[in-house]
Coordinates of C-alpha atoms in Angstrom, one line a residue:
Chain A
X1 CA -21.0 -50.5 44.0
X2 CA -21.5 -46.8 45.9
X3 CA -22.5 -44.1 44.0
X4 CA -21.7 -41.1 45.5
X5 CA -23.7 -37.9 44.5
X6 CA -22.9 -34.3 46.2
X7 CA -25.4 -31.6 46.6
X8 CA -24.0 -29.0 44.5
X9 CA -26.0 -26.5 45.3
X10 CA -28.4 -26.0 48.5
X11 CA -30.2 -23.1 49.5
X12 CA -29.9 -23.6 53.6
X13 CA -26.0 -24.0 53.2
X14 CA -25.8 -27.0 55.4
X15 CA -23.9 -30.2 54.0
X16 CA -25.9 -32.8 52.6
X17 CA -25.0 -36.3 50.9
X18 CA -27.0 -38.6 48.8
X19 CA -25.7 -41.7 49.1
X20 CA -27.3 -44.3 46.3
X21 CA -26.5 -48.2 46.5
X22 CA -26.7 -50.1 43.5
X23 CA -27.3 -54.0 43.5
X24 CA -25.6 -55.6 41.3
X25 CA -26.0 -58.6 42.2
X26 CA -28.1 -61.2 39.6
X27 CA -31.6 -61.6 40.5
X28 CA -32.7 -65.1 41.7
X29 CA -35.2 -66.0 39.6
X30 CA -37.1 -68.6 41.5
X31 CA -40.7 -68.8 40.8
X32 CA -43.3 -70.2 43.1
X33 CA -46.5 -68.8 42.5
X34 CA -49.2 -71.9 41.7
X35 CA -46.3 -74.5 42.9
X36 CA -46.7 -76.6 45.8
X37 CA -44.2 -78.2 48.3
X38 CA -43.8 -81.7 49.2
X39 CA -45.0 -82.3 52.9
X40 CA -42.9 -84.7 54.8
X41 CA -45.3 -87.4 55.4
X42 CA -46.4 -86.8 51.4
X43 CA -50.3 -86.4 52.6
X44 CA -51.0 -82.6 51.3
X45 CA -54.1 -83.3 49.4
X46 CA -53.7 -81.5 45.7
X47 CA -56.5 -81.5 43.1
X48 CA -56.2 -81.5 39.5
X49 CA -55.9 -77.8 39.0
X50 CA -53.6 -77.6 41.9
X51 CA -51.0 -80.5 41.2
X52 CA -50.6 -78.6 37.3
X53 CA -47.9 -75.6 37.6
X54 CA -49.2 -72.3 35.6
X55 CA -47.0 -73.1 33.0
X56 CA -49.1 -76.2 32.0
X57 CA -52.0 -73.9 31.6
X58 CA -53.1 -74.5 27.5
X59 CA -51.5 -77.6 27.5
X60 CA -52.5 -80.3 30.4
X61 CA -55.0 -77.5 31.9
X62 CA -57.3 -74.5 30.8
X63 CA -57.7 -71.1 32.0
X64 CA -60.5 -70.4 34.6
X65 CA -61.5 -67.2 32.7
X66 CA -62.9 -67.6 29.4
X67 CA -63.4 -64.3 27.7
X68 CA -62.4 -62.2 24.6
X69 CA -61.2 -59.2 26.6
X70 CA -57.6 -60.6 26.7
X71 CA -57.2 -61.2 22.6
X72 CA -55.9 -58.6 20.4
X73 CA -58.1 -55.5 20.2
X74 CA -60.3 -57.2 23.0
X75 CA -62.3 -54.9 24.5
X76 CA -63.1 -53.9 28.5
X77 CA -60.3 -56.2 29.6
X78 CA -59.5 -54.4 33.3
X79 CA -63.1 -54.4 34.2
X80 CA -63.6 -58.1 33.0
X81 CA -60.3 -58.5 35.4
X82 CA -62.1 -56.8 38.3
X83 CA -65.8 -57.9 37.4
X84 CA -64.4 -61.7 37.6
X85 CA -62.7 -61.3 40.9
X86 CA -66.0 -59.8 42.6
X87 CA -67.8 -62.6 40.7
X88 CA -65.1 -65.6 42.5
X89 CA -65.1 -63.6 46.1
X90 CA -68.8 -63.4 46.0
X91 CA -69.2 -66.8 45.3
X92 CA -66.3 -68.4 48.0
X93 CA -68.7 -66.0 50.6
X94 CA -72.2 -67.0 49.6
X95 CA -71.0 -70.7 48.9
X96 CA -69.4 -70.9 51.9
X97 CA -66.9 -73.7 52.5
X98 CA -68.4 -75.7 49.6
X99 CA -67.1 -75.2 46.6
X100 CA -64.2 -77.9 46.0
X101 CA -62.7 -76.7 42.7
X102 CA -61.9 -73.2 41.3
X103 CA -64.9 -71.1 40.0
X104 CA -65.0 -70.9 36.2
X105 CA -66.0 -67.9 34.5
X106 CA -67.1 -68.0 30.7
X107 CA -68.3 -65.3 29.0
X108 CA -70.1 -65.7 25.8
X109 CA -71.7 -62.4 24.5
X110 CA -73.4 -60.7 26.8
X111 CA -73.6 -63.9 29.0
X112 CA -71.8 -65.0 32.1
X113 CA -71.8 -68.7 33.0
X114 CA -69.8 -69.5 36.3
X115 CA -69.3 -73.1 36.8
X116 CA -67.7 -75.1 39.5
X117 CA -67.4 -78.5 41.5
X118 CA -69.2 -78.2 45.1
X119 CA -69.5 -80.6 48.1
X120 CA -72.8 -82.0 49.0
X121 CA -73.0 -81.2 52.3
X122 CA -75.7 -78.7 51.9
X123 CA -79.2 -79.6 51.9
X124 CA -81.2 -79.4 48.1
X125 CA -83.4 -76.8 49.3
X126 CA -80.3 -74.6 50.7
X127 CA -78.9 -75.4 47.5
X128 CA -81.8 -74.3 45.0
X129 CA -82.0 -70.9 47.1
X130 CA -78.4 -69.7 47.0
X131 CA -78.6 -70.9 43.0
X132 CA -81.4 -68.4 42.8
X133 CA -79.7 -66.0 45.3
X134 CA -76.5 -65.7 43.4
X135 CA -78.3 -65.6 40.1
X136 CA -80.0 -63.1 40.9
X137 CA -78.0 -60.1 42.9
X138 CA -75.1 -61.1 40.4
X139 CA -77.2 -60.4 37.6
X140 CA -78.2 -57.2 39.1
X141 CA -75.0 -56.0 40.0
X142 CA -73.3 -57.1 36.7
X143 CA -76.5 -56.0 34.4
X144 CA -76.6 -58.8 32.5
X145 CA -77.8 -62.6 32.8
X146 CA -75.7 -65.0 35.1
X147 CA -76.0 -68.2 35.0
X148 CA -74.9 -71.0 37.3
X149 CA -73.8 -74.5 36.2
X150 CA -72.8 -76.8 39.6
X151 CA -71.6 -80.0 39.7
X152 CA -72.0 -81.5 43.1
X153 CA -69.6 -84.1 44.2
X154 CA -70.4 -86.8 47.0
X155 CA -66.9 -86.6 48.7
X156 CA -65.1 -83.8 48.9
X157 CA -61.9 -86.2 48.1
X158 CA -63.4 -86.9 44.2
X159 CA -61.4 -84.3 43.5
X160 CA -58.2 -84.8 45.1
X161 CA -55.4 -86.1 42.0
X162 CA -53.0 -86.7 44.3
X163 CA -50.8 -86.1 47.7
X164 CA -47.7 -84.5 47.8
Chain B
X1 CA -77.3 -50.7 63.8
X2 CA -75.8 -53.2 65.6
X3 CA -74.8 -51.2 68.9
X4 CA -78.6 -50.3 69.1
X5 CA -79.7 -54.3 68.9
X6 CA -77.1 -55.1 71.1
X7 CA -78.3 -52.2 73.7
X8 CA -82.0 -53.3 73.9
X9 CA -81.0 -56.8 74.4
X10 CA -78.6 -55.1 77.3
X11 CA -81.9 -53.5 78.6
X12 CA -84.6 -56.7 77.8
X13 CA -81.4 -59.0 80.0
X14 CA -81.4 -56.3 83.0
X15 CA -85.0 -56.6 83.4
X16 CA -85.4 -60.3 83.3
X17 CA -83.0 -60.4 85.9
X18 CA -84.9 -57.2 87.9
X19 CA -88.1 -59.7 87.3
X20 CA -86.3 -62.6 89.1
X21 CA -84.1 -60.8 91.8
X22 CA -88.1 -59.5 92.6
X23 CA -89.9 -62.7 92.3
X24 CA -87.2 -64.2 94.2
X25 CA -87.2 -61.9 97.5
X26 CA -91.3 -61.7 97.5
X27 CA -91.8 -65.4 97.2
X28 CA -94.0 -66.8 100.5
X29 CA -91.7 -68.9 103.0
X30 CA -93.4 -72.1 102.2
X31 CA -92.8 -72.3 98.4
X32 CA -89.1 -72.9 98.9
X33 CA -89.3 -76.6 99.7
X34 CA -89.7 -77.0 95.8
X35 CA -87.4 -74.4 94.6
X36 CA -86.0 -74.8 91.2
X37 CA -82.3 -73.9 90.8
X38 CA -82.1 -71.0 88.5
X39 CA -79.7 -72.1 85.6
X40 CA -79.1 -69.1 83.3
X41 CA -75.9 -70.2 82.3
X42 CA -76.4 -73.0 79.8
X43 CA -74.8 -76.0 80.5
X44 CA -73.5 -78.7 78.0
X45 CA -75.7 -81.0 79.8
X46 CA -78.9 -79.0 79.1
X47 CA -78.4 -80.5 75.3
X48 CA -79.3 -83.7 74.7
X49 CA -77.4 -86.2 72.2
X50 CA -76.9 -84.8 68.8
X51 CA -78.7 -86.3 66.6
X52 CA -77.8 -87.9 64.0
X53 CA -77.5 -85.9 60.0
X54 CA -79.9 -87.4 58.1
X55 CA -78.3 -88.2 54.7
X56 CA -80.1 -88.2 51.7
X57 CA -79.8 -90.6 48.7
X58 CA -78.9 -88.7 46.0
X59 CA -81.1 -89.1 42.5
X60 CA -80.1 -91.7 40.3
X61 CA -77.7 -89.9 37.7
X62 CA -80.0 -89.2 34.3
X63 CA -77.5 -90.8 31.9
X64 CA -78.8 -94.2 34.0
X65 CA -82.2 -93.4 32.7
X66 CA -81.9 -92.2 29.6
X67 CA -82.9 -94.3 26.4
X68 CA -80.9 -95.5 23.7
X69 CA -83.4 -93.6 21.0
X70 CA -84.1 -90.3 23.0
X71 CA -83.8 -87.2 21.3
X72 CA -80.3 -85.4 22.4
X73 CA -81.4 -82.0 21.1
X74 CA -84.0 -82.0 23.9
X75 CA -81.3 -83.3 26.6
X76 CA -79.2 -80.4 25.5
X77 CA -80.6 -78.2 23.9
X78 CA -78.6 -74.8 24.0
X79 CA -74.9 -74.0 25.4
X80 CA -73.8 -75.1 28.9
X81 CA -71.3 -76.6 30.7
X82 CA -70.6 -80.3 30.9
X83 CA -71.8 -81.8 33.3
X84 CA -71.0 -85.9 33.7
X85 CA -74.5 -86.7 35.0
X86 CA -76.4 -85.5 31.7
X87 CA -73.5 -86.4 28.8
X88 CA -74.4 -90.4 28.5
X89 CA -70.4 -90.8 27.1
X90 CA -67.1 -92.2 28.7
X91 CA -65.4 -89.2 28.6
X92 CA -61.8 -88.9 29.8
X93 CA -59.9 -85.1 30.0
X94 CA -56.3 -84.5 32.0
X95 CA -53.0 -85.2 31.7
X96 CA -51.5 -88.4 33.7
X97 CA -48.0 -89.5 33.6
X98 CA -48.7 -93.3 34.2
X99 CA -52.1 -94.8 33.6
X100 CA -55.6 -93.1 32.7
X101 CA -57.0 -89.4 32.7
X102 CA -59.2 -88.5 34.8
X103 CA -62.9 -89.3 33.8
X104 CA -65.9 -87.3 32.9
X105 CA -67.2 -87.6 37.8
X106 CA -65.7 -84.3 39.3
X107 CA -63.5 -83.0 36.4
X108 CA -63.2 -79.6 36.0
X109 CA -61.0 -79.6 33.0
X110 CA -63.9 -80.8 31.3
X111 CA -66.2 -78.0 32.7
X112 CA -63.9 -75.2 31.4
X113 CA -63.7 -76.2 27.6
X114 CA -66.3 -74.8 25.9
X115 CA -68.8 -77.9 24.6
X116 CA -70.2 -78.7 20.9
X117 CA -72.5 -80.6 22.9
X118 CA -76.0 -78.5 21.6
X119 CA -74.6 -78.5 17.9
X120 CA -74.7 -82.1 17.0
X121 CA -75.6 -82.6 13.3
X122 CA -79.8 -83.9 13.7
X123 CA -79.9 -80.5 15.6
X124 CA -78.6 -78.4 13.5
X125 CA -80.3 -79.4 10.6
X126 CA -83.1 -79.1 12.6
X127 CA -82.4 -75.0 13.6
X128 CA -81.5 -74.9 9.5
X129 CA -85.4 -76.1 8.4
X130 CA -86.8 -73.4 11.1
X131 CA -84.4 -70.9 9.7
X132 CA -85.6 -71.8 6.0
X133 CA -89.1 -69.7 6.5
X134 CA -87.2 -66.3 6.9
X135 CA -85.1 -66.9 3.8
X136 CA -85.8 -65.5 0.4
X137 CA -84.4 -67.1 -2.7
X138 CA -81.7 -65.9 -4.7
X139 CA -83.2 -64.1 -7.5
X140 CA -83.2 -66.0 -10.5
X141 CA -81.7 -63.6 -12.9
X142 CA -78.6 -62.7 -11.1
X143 CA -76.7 -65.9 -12.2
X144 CA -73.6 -64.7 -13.3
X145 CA -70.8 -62.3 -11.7
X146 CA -71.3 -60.0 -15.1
X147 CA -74.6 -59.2 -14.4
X148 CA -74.3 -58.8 -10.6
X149 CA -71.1 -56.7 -11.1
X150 CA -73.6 -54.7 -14.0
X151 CA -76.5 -54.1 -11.7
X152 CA -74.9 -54.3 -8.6
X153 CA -71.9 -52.1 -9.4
X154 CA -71.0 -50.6 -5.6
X155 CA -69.7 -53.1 -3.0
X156 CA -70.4 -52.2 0.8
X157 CA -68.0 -54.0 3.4
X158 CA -68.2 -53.1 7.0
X159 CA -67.7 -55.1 10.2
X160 CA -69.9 -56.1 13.5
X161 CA -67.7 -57.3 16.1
X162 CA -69.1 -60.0 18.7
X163 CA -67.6 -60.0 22.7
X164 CA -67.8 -61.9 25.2
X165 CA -68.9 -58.7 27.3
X166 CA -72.2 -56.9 27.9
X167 CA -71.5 -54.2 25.5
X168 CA -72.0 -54.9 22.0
X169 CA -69.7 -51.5 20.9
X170 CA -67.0 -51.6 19.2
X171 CA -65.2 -48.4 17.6
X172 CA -64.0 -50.5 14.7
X173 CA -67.5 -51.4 13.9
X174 CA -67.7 -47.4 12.0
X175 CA -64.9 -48.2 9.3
X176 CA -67.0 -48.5 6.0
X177 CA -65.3 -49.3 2.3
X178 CA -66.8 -48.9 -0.7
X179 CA -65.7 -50.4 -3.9
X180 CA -66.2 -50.0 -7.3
X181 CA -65.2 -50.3 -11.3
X182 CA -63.5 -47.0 -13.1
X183 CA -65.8 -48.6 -15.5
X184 CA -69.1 -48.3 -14.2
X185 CA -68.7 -44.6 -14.0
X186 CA -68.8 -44.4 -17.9
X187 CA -66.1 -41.6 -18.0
X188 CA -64.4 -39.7 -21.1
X189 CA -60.4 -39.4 -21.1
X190 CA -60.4 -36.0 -19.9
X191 CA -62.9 -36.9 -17.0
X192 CA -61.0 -39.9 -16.7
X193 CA -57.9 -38.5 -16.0
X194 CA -59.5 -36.0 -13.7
X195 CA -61.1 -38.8 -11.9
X196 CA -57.7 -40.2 -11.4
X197 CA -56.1 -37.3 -10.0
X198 CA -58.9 -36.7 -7.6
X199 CA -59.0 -40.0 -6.1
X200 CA -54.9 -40.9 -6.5
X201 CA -53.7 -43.9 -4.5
X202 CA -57.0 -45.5 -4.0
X203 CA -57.5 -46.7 -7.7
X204 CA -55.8 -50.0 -8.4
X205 CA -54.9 -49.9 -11.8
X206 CA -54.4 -53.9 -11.9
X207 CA -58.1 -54.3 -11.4
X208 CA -59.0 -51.2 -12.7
X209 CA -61.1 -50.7 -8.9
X210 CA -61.6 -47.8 -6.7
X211 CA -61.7 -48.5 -2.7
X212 CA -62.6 -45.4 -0.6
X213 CA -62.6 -45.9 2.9
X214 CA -63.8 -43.9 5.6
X215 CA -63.8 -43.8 9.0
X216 CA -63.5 -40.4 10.4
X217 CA -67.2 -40.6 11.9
X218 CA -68.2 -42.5 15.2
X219 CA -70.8 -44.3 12.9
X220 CA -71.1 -46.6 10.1
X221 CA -74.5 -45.0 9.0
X222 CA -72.4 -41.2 8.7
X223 CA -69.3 -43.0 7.3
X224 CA -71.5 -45.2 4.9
X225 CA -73.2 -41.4 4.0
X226 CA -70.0 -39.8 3.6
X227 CA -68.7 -42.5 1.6
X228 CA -72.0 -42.0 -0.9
X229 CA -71.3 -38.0 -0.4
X230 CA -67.3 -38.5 -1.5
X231 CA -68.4 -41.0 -4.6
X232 CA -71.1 -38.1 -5.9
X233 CA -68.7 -35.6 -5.8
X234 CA -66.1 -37.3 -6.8
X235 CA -67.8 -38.2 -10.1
X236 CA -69.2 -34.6 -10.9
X237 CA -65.8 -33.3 -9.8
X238 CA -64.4 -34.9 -12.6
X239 CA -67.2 -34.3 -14.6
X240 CA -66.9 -30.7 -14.1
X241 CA -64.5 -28.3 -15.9
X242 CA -62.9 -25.7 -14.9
X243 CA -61.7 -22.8 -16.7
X244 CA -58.0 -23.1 -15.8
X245 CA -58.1 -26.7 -17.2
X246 CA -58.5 -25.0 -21.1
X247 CA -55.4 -24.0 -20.3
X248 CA -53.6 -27.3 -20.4
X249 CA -51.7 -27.5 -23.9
X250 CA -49.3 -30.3 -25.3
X251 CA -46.3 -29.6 -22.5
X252 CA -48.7 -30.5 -19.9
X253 CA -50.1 -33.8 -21.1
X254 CA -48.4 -36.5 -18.9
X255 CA -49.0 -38.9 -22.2
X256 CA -48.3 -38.7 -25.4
X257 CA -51.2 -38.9 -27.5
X258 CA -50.0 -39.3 -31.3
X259 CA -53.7 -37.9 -32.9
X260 CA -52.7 -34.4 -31.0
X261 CA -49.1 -34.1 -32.4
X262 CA -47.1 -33.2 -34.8
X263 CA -45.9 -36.7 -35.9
X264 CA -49.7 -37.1 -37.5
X265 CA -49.4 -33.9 -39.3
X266 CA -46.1 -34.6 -41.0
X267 CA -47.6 -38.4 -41.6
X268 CA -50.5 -36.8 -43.4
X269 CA -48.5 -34.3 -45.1
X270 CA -46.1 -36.7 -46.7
X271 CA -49.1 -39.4 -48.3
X272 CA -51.3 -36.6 -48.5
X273 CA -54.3 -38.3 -47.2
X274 CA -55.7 -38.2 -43.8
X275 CA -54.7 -40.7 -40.9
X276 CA -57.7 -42.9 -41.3
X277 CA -57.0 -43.7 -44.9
X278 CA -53.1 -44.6 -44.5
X279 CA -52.7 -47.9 -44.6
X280 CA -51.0 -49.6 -41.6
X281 CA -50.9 -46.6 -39.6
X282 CA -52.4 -47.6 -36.7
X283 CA -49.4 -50.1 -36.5
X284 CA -47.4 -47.1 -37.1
X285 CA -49.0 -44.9 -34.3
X286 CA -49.3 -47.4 -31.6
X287 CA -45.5 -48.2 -32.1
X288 CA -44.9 -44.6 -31.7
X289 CA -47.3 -44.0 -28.6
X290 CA -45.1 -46.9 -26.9
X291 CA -42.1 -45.7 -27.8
X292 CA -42.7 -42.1 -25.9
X293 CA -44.6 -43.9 -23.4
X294 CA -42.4 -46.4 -21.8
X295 CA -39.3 -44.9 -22.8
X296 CA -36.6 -45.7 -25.4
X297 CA -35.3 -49.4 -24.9
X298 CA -34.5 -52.0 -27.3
X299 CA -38.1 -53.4 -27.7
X300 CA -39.6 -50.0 -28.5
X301 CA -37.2 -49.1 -30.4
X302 CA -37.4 -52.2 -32.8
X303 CA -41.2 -52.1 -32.7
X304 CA -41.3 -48.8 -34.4
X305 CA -38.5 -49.4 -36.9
X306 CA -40.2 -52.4 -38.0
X307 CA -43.8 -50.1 -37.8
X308 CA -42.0 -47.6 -39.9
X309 CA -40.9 -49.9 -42.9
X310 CA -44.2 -51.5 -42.6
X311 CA -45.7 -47.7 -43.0
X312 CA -43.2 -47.0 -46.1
X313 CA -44.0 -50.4 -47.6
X314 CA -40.0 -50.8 -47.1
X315 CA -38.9 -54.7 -47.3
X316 CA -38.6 -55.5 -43.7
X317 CA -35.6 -56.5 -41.9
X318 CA -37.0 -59.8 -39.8
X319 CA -38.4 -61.4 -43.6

């Protein structure tokens, strides 16, 4: 459908034309975010979290943020947003290449316990060090008390569920 | 920062190879029988095998030590996430179509849920017996509602919100209610019906309570003193009387009050006694009172017909 508009008035005199398309067309609702597709040869690794569409969230899986900013008359709920993003970037960069799950976030008062499944492939000492590291500069930068609760898994396919 | 680093190394490289072009050209004839080849590119052949990543054993898991008679409120002894290695249990959490869920080794889903793990029943009567030092018992004579509702007679509600987020603020924290019995006040009907006026919708008549609630400060303390400051004035308000209110005669009274009317005159007039002598005339007046009250409807209107025969010692109609 072409809507046609006319400039009914214009101060330079010169002709102009708007020219507006409308879509009418219905929209294809396909969604695909958190959904995986089926290799060929069926050998694309998928863990627990992965092989569960976002739909199954509160019923075969749980959220990866766990706060009270989201509930009715929550409070600080963008910078929770934003604070737990920094929180899950910093970690995939300090923990580099060893974390095997998604990073949990809970929040209980003032709080924040991040939890996760890593690989390990680094040594103890590494280990205890970037524990301390990341407890203390997120602490810092979040001004309040972080803790960190690791599970360390021999193989990194432990976690796999299953291949698609 | 990093320009400048890379810079001296340009300069520290340039020299070395000044230091060896040098050396190279001022060396004696005879040493070159036993010349080394320079090799400042490195060469894959330089290295020698890798060697091999030494693994280590991992510790024995601690459910594989634990005993059957430890103490669990020292293995876990505040909030924290599961982990499989310290949680001596066959857990199972997930969802699978055919067969088993996934156990308790590498599970996040069992990580995320928040745990009940530090709360077990030994432990908690354990925190309770700590807890009992700070307590004070319940004083003995406040053992019925009457006498807490007698001594006690204001009640103070007001809300502290807990977040999961570092500030403990929360603006609904200010609201502050106050609540109280008409009773308590020990008004007369004048200062009663003041009292009601001033505070309108906020007294329940059902209960016969007041609730004031205020929330105009940012804190409970100034809402909690504003809520005292409205209940004083409130009461000597009422108490108080103003000149314009000796001005209220019988067409302003929203009741009907039979001792200041006409109907007690002509009552006294015709047995020629006063009211409280008459007998049944509190029948009589209270039957009246109702029926200018609520209105004129069947049930009034009996009432006082039978009040009035009753009043005339007249042979009633019911008998």
């Amino acid at each position: 459908m072409n809507v046609l508009i006319k400039n009914i008035y214009n101060p330079f005199k010169t002709q102009c034309q708007i020219v507006r398309n409308l879509h009418v067309s219905p929209i294809y609702l396909k969604t695909q975010a958190g959904r995986y597709r089926i290799t060929p040869k069926k050998d694309f690794p998928l863990t627990y979290e992965m092989a569960n569409p976002p739909h199954m969230i509160a019923s075969r899986k749980a959220w990866n943020s766990w706060n009270t900013s989201n509930v009715q008359g929550g409070l600080r709920s963008s910078e929770t947003a934003v604070e737990d993003h920094f929180i899950r970037k910093f970690m995939i960069g300090t923990w580099h290449g060893l974390f095997v799950s998604e990073i949990i976030i809970k929040r209980q008062h003032n709080i924040i316990r991040i939890a996760g499944l890593i690989s390990r492939t680094a040594s103890s000492r590494k280990m205890y060090f970037l524990i301390g590291y990341t407890e203390e500069l997120l602490s810092i930068w979040l001004q309040c008390p972080v803790k960190l609760e690791l599970q360390t898994v021999a193989d990194k396919k432990d976690v796999i569920f299953k291949y698609i | 920062m990093l320009n400048l680093t890379k810079n001296i190394e340009r300069i520290i490289i340039r020299n070395i190879e000044k230091q060896y072009i040098a050396s190279y050209f001022s060396a004696p004839n005879e040493q070159n029988d036993d010349f080394k080849a320079l090799n400042l590119k490195t060469n894959k052949s330089q290295f020698g095998p890798r060697r091999p990543l030494r693994k280590v054993k991992p510790v024995e898991t601690r459910t594989s030590q634990m005993e059957v008679d430890q103490d669990w409120g020292s293995v876990w002894p505040a909030p924290r996430s599961f982990h499989p290695a310290v949680v001596p249990l066959p857990i199972r959490q997930g969802y699978v179509e055919k067969g088993a869920p996934p156990d308790k080794y590498a599970n996040a889903e069992l990580m995320k849920i928040p745990n009940f793990l530090h709360l077990t029943p030994p432990v908690i009567k354990r925190q309770c017996e700590a807890l009992k030092k700070f307590c004070t018992p319940w004083p003995k004579n406040l053992n019925n509602q009457e006498k807490i509702e007698k001594l006690f007679p204001i009640e103070v509600i007001s809300s502290d919100y807990c977040h999961s987020s570092p500030t403990i603020r929360d603006p609904l924290a200010r609201i502050v209610t106050i609540r109280f019995k008409k009773s308590a006040l020990n008004l007369n009907e004048r200062e009663t019906d003041k009292f009601r006026r001033l505070v309108g919708e906020r007294y329940n008549e059902e209960n016969d309570t007041v609730t004031i609630v205020t929330d105009r400060c940012p804190l409970k303390k100034q809402n909690y003193d504003y809520a005292m400051y409205l209940l004083t004035a409130l009461y000597h308000e009422s108490k108080n009387v103003e000149p314009w209110e000796e001005l209220k005669n019988e067409a302003d009274m929203e009741k009907y009050v039979w001792e200041n009317n006409a109907s007690k005159v002509n009552v006294e007039r015709l047995f020629n006694k006063t009211s409280s002598e008459i007998p049944n005339i509190s029948v009589y007046s209270e039957a009246l009172v109702n029926y200018m009250n609520e209105g004129e409807n069947d049930y009034t209107v009996a009432k006082y017909g039978e009040a009035v025969k009753q009043l005339l010692n007249l042979p009633s109609s019911t008998k």
